[in-house]
PDB file of C-alpha atoms in Angstrom:
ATOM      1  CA  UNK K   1     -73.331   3.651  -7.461  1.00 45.00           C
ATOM      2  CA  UNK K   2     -71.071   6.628  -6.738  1.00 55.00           C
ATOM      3  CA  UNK K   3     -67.375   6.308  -8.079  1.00 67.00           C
ATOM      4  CA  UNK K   4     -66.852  10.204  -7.761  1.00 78.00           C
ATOM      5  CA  UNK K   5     -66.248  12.276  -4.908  1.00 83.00           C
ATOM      6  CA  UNK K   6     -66.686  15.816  -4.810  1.00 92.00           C
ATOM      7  CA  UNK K   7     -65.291  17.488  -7.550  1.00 95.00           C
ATOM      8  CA  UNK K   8     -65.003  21.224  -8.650  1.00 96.00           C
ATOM      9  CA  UNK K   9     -64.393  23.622 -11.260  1.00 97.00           C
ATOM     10  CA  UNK K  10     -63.414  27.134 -10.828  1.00 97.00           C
ATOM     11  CA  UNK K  11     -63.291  29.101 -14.370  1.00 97.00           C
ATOM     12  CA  UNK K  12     -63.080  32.405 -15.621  1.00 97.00           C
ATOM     13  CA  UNK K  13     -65.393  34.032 -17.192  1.00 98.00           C
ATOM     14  CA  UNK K  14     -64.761  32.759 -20.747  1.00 97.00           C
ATOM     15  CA  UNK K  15     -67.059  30.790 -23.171  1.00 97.00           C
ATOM     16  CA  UNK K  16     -63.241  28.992 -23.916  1.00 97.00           C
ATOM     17  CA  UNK K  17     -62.946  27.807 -20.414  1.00 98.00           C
ATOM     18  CA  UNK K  18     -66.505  26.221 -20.650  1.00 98.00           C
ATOM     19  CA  UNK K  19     -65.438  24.270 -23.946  1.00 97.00           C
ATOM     20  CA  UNK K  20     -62.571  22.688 -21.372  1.00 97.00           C
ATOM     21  CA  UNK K  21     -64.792  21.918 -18.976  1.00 97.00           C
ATOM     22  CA  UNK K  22     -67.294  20.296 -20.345  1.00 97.00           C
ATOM     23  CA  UNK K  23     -65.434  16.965 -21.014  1.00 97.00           C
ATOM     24  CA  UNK K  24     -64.606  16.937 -17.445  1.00 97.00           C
ATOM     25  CA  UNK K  25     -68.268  16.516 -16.684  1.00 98.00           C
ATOM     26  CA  UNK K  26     -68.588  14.062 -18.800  1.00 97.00           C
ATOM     27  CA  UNK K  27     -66.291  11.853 -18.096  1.00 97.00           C
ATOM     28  CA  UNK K  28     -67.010  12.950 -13.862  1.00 97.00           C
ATOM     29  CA  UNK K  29     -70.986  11.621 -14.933  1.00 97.00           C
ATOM     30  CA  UNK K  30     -69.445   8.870 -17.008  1.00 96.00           C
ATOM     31  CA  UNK K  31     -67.776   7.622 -13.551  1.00 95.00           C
ATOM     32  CA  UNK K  32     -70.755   8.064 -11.658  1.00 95.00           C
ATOM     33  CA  UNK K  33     -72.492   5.164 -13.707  1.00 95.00           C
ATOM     34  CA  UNK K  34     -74.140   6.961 -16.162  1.00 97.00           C
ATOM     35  CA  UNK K  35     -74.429   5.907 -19.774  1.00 96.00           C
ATOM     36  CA  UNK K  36     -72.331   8.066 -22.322  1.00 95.00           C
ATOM     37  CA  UNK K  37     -75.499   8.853 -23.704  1.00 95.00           C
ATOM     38  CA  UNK K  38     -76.566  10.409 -20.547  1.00 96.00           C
ATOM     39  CA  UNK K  39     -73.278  11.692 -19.286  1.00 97.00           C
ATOM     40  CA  UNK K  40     -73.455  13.815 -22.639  1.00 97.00           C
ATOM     41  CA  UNK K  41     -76.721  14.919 -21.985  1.00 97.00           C
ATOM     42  CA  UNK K  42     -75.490  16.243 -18.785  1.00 98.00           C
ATOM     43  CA  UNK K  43     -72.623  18.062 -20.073  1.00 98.00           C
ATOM     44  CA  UNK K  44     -75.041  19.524 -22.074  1.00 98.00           C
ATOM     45  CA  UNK K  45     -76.752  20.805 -19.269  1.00 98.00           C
ATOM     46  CA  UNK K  46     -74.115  21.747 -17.261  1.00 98.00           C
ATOM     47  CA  UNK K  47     -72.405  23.695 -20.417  1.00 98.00           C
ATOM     48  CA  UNK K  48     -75.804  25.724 -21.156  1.00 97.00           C
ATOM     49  CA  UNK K  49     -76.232  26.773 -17.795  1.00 97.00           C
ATOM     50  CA  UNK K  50     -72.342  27.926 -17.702  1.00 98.00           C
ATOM     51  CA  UNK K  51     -72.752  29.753 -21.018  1.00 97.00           C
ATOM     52  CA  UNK K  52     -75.290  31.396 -19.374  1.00 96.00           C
ATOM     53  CA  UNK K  53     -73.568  32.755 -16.459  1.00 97.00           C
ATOM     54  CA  UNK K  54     -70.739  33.780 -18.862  1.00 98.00           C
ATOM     55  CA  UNK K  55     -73.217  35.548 -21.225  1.00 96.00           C
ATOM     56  CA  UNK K  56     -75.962  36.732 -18.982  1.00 95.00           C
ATOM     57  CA  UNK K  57     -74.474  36.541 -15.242  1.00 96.00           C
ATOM     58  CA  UNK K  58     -71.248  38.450 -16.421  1.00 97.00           C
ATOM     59  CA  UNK K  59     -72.347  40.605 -19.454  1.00 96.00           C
ATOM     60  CA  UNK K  60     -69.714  38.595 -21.614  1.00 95.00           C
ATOM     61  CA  UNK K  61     -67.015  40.076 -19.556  1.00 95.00           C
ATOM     62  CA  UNK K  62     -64.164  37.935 -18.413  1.00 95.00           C
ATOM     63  CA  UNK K  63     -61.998  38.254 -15.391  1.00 94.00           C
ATOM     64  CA  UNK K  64     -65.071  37.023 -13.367  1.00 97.00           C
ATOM     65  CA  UNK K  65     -65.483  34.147 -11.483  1.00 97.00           C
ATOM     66  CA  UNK K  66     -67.317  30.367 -12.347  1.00 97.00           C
ATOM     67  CA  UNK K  67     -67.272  27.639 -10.566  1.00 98.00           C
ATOM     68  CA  UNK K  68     -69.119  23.786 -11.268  1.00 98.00           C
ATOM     69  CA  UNK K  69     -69.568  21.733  -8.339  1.00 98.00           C
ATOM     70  CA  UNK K  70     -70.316  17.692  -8.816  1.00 98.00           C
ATOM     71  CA  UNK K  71     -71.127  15.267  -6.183  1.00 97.00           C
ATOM     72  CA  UNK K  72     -73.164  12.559  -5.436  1.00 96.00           C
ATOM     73  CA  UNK K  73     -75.850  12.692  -2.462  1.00 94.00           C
ATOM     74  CA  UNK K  74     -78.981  10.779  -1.942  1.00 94.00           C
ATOM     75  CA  UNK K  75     -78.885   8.877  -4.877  1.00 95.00           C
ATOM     76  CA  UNK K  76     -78.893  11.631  -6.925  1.00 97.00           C
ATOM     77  CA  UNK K  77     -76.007  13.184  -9.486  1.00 97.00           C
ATOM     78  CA  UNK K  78     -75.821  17.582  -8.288  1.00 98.00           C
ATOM     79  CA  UNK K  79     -74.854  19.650 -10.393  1.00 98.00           C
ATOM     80  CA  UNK K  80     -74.494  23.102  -9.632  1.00 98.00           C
ATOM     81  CA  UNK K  81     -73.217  26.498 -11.495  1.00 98.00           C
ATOM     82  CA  UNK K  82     -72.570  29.042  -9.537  1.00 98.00           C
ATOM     83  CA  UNK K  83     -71.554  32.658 -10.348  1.00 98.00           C
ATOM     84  CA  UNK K  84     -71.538  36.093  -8.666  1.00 98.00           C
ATOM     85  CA  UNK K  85     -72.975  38.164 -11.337  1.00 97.00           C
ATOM     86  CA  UNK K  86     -76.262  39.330 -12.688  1.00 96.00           C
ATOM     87  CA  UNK K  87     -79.120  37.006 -11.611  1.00 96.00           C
ATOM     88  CA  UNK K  88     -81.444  35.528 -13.390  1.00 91.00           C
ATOM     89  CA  UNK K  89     -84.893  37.314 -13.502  1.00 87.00           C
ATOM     90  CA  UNK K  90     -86.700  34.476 -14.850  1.00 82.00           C
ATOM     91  CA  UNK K  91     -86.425  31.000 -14.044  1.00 78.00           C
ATOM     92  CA  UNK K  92     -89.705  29.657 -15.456  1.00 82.00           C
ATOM     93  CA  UNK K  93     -88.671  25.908 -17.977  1.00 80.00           C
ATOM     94  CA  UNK K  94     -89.187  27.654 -20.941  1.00 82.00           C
ATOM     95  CA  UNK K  95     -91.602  25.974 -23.924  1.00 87.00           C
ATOM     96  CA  UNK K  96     -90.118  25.610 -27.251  1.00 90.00           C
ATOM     97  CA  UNK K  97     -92.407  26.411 -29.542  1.00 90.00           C
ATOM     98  CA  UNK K  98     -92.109  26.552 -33.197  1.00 93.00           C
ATOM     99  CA  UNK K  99     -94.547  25.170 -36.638  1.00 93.00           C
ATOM    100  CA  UNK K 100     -91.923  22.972 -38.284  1.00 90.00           C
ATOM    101  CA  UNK K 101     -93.399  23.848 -41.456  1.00 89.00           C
ATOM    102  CA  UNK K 102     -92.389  27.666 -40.986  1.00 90.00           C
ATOM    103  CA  UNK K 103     -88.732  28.319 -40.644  1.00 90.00           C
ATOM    104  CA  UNK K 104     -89.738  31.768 -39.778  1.00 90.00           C
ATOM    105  CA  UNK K 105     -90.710  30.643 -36.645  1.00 93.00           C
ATOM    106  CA  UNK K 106     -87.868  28.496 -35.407  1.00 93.00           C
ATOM    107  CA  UNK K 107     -86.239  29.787 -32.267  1.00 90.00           C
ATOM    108  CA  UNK K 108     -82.962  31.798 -32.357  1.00 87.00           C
ATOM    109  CA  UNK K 109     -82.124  31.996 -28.243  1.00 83.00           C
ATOM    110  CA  UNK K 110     -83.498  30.828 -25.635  1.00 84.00           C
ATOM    111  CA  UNK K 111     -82.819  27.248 -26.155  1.00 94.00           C
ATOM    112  CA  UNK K 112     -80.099  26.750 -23.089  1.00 94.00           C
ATOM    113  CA  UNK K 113     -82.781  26.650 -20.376  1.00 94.00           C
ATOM    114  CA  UNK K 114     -85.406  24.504 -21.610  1.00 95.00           C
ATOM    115  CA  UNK K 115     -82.907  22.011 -22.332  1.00 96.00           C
ATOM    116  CA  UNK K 116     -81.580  21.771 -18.807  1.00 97.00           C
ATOM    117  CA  UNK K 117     -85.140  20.967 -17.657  1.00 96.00           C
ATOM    118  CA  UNK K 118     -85.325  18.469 -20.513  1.00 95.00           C
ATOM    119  CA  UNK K 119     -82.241  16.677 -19.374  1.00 97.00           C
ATOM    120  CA  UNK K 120     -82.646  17.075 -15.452  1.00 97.00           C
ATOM    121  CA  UNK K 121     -85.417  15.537 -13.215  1.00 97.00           C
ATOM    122  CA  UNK K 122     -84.672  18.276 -10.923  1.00 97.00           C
ATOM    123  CA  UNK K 123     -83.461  22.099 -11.296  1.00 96.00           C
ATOM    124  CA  UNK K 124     -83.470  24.461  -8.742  1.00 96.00           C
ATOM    125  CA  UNK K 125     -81.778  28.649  -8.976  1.00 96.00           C
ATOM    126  CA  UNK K 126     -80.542  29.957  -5.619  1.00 96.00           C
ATOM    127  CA  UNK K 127     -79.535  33.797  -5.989  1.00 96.00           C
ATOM    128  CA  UNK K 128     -78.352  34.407  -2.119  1.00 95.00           C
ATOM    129  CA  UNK K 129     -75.521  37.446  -0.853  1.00 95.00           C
ATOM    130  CA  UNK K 130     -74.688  37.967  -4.254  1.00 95.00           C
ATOM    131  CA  UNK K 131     -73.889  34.101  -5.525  1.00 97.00           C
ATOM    132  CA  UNK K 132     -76.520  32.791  -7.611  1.00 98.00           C
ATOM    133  CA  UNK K 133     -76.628  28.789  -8.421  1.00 98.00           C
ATOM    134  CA  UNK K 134     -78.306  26.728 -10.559  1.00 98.00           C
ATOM    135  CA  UNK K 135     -78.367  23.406  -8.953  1.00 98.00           C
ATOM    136  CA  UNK K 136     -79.366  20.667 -11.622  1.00 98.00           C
ATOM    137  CA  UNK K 137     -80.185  17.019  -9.754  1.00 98.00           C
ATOM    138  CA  UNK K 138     -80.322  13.659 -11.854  1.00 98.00           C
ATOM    139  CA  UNK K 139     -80.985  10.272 -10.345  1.00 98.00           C
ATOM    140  CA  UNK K 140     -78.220   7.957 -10.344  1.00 96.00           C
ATOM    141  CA  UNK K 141     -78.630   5.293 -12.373  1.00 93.00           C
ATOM    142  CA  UNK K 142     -79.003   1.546 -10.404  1.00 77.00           C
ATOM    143  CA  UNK K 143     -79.854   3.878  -7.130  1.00 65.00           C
TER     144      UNK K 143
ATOM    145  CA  UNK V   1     -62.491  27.253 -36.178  1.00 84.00           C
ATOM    146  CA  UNK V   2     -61.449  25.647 -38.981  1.00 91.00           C
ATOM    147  CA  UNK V   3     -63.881  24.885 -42.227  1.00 93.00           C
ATOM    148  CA  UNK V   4     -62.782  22.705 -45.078  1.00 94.00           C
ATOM    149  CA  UNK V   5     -65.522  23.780 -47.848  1.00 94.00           C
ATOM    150  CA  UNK V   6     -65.768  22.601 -51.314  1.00 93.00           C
ATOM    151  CA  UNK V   7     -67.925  22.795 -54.193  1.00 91.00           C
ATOM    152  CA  UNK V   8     -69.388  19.110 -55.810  1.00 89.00           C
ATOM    153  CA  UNK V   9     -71.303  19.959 -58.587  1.00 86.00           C
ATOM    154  CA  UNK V  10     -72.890  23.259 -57.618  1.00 88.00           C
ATOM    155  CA  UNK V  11     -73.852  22.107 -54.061  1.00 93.00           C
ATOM    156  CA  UNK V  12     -71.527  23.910 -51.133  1.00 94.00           C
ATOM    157  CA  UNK V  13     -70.157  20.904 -48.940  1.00 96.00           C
ATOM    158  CA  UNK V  14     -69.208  23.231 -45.339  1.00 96.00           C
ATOM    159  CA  UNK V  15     -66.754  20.576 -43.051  1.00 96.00           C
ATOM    160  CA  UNK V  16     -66.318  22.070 -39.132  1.00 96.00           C
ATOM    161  CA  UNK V  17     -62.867  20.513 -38.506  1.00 95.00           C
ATOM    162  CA  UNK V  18     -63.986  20.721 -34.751  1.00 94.00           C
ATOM    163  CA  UNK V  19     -65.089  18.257 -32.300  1.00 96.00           C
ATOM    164  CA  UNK V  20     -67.371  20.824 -30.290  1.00 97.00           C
ATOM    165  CA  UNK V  21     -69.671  23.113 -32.036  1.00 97.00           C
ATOM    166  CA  UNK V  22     -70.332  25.410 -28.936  1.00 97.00           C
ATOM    167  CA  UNK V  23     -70.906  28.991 -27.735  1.00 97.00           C
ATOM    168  CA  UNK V  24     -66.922  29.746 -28.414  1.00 96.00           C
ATOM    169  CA  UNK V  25     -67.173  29.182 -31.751  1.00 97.00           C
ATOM    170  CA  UNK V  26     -70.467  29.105 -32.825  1.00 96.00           C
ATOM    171  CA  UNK V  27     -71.251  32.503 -34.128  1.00 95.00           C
ATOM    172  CA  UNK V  28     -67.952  32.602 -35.930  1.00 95.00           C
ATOM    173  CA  UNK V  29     -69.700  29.270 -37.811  1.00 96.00           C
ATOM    174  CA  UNK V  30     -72.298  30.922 -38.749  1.00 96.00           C
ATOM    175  CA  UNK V  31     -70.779  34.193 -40.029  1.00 95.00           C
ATOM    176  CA  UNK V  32     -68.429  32.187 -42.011  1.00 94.00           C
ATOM    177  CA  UNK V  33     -71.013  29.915 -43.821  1.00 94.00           C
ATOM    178  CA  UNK V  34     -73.755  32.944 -44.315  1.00 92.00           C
ATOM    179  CA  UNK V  35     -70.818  34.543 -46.256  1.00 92.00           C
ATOM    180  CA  UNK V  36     -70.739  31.646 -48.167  1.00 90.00           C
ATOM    181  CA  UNK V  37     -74.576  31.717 -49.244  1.00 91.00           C
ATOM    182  CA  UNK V  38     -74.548  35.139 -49.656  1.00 89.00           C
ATOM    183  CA  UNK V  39     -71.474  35.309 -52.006  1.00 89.00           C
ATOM    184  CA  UNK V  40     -74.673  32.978 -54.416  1.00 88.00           C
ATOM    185  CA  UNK V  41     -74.301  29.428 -52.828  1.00 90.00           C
ATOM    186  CA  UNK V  42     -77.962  28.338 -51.953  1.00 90.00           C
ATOM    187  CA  UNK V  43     -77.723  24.611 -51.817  1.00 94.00           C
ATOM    188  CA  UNK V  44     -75.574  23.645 -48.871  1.00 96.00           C
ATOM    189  CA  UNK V  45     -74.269  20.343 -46.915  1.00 97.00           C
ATOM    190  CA  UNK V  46     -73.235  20.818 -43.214  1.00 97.00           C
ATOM    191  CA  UNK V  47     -71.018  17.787 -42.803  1.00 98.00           C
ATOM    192  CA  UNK V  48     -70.879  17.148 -38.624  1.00 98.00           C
ATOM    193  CA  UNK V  49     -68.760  13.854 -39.096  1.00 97.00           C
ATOM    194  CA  UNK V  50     -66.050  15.609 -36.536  1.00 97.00           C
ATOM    195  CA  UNK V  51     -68.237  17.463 -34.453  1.00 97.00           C
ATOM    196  CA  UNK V  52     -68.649  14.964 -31.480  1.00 96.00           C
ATOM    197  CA  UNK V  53     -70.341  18.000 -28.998  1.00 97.00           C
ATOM    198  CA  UNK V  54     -73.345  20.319 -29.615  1.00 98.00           C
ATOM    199  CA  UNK V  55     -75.076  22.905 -27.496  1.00 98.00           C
ATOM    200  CA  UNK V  56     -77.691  25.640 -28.420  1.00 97.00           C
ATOM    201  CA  UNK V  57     -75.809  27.832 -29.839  1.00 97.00           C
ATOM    202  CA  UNK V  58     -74.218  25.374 -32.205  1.00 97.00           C
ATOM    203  CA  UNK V  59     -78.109  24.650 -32.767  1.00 97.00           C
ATOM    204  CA  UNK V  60     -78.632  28.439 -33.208  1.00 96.00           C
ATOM    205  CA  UNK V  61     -76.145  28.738 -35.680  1.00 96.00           C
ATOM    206  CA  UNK V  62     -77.714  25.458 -37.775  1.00 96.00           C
ATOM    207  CA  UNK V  63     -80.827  27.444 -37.485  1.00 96.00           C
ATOM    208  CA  UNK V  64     -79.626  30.723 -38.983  1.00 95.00           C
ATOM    209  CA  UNK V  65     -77.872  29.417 -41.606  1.00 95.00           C
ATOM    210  CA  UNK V  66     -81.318  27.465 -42.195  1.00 95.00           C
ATOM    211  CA  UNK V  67     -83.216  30.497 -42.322  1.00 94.00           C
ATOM    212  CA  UNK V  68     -80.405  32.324 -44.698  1.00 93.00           C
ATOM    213  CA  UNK V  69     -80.386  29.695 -47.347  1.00 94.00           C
ATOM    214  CA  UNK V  70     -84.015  29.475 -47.569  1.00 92.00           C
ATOM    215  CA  UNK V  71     -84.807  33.143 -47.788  1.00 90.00           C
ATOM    216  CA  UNK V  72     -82.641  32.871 -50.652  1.00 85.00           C
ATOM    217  CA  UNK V  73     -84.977  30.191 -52.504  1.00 89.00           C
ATOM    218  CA  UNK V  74     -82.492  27.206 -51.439  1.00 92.00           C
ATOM    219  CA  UNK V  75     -81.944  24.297 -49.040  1.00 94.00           C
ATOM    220  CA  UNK V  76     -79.922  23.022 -46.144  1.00 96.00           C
ATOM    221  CA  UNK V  77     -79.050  19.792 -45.407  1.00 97.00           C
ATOM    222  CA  UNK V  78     -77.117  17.772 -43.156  1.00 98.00           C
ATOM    223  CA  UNK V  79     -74.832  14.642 -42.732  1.00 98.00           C
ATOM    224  CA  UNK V  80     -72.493  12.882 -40.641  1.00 97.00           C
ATOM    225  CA  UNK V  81     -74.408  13.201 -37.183  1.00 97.00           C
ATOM    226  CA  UNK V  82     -73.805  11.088 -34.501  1.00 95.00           C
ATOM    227  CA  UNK V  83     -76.612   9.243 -31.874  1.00 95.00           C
ATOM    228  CA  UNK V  84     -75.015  12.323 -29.514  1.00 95.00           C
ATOM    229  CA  UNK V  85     -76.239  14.910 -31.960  1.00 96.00           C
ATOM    230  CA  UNK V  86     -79.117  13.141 -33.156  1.00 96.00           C
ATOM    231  CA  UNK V  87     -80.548  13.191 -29.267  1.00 95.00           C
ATOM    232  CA  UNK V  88     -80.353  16.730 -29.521  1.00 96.00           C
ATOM    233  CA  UNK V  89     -82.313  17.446 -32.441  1.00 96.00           C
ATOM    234  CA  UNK V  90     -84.947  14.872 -31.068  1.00 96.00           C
ATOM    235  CA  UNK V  91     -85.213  16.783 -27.836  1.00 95.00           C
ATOM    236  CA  UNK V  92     -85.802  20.245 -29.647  1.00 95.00           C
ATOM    237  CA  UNK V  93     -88.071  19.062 -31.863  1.00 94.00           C
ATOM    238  CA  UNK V  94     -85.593  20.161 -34.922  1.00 95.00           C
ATOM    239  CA  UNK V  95     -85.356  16.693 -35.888  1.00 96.00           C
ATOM    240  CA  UNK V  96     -89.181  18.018 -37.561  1.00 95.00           C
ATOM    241  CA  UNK V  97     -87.161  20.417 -39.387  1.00 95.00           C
ATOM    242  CA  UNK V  98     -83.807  19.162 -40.054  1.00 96.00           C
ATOM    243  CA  UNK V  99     -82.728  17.072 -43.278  1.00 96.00           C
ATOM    244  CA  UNK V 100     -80.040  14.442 -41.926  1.00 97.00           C
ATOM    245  CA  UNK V 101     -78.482  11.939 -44.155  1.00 97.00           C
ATOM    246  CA  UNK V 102     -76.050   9.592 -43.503  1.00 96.00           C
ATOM    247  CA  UNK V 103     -72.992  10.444 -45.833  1.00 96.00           C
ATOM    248  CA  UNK V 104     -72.041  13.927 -47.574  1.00 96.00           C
ATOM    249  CA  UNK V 105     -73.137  11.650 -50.935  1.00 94.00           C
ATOM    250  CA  UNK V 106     -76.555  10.827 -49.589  1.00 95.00           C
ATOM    251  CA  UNK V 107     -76.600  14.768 -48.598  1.00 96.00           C
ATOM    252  CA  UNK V 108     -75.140  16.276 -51.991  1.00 94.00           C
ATOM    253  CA  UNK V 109     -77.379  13.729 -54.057  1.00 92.00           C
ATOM    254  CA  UNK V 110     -80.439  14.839 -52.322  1.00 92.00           C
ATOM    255  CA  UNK V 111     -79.823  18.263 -52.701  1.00 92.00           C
ATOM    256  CA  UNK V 112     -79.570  17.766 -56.564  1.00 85.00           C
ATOM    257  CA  UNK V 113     -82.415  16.799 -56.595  1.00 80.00           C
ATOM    258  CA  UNK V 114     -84.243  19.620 -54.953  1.00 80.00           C
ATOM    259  CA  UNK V 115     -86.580  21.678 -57.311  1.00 59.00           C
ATOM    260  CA  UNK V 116     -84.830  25.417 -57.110  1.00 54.00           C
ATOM    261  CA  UNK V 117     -86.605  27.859 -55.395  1.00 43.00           C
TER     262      UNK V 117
END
């Protein structure tokens, strides 16, 4: 079931501008027949990986360029980030690794990345003539 | 970001009035509330009842302020989370680490309970 078309986002740079979009995805996954559940899972991953492009792509800076793409193909949900900034040097799913009993050791960073893997069945960075895109992939529920 | 905070019976009860705890306002979170335990609170209640949105850096923050109360020999706990928030935790593991109870009472009560540090 696909009740979206193709939809996008274009943002600046701003950790704001991701707050504002981040409902849109929801409510864009919501339509594609995903539980709320999910569809907030997949904000989640769609927010993270923005963040990131805002923090790590761009340095923080704003003026700069953002854009979230969303369609449906092959029964799968796409998601994809894309900025023209800084790319990412290492795209390895992070672990998350931490002794509950030692609050010394819980993480501070770092957490954006492995959640996108947690969320997504599928997540794939293209860094090509100076756009870089994370492209997240999710099977449509009922497909 | 706006935080209602009030004082029941010696234990700090810290409200977000936000519905996304995010990377816009999350460090400004956890300034605020480490000023708070520093200034000789060390028993604390995060109450999420508004906060409807949560990403890693909202997480981050929980974890700092964590980390800050305990170094100072007290406790953090939490209330008012939703099943949204509640995923989260379980797919980070921090539900391990976490205390979550369902009502600021349940929270604050718990607390007093605690041996101090």
């Amino acid at each position: 079931m696909s009740g979206v078309g193709d939809l996008g986002i274009w943002l600046e740079s701003r950790l704001e501008n991701v707050s504002l979009a981040g409902p849109v995805v929801l409510e864009t996954a919501r339509r594609a027949g995903f539980s709320h559940d999910q569809a907030y899972l997949l904000q989640l991953a769609v927010v993270e990986a923005a963040n990131n492009a805002v923090l790590h792509a761009y340095g923080g800076r704003p003026d700069n360029s953002l854009e979230i793409h969303m369609f449906c193909k092959n029964g799968l949900f796409v998601l994809e980030v894309s900025d023209q900034g800084e790319a990412m040097s290492n795209t390895t799913p992070p672990q998350l690794e931490f002794d509950p009993q030692d609050f010394t050791s819980l993480p501070e960073g770092g957490m954006g990345l492995y959640l996108i893997h947690m969320v997504c069945d599928q997540v794939d960075y293209i860094s090509s003539n100076g756009r870089n895109t994370l492209r997240m992939r999710k099977a449509l529920p009922f497909s | 970001m706006q935080l209602n905070e009030q004082n029941l019976d010696g234990v700090l009860v810290v409200s977000p009035q936000a519905r996304r705890l995010d990377a816009s306002v999350a460090g400004a979170f956890r300034d605020r509330v480490s000023h708070c335990i520093q200034s000789g609170h060390n028993k604390v209640v995060l109450d999420l009842a508004e906060v409807q949105f949560m990403d890693s850096s909202g997480l981050t923050a929980l974890i700092s302020v964590l980390k800050a109360v305990s170094v100072n020999g007290g406790s953090m706990v939490i209330s008012g989370v939703d099943s949204n928030l509640s995923s989260l935790f379980q797919l980070t593991r921090l539900n391990k680490v976490l205390r979550v109870y369902p009502s600021v009472r349940e929270a604050s009560q718990a607390l007093s309970l605690d041996m101090p540090g």
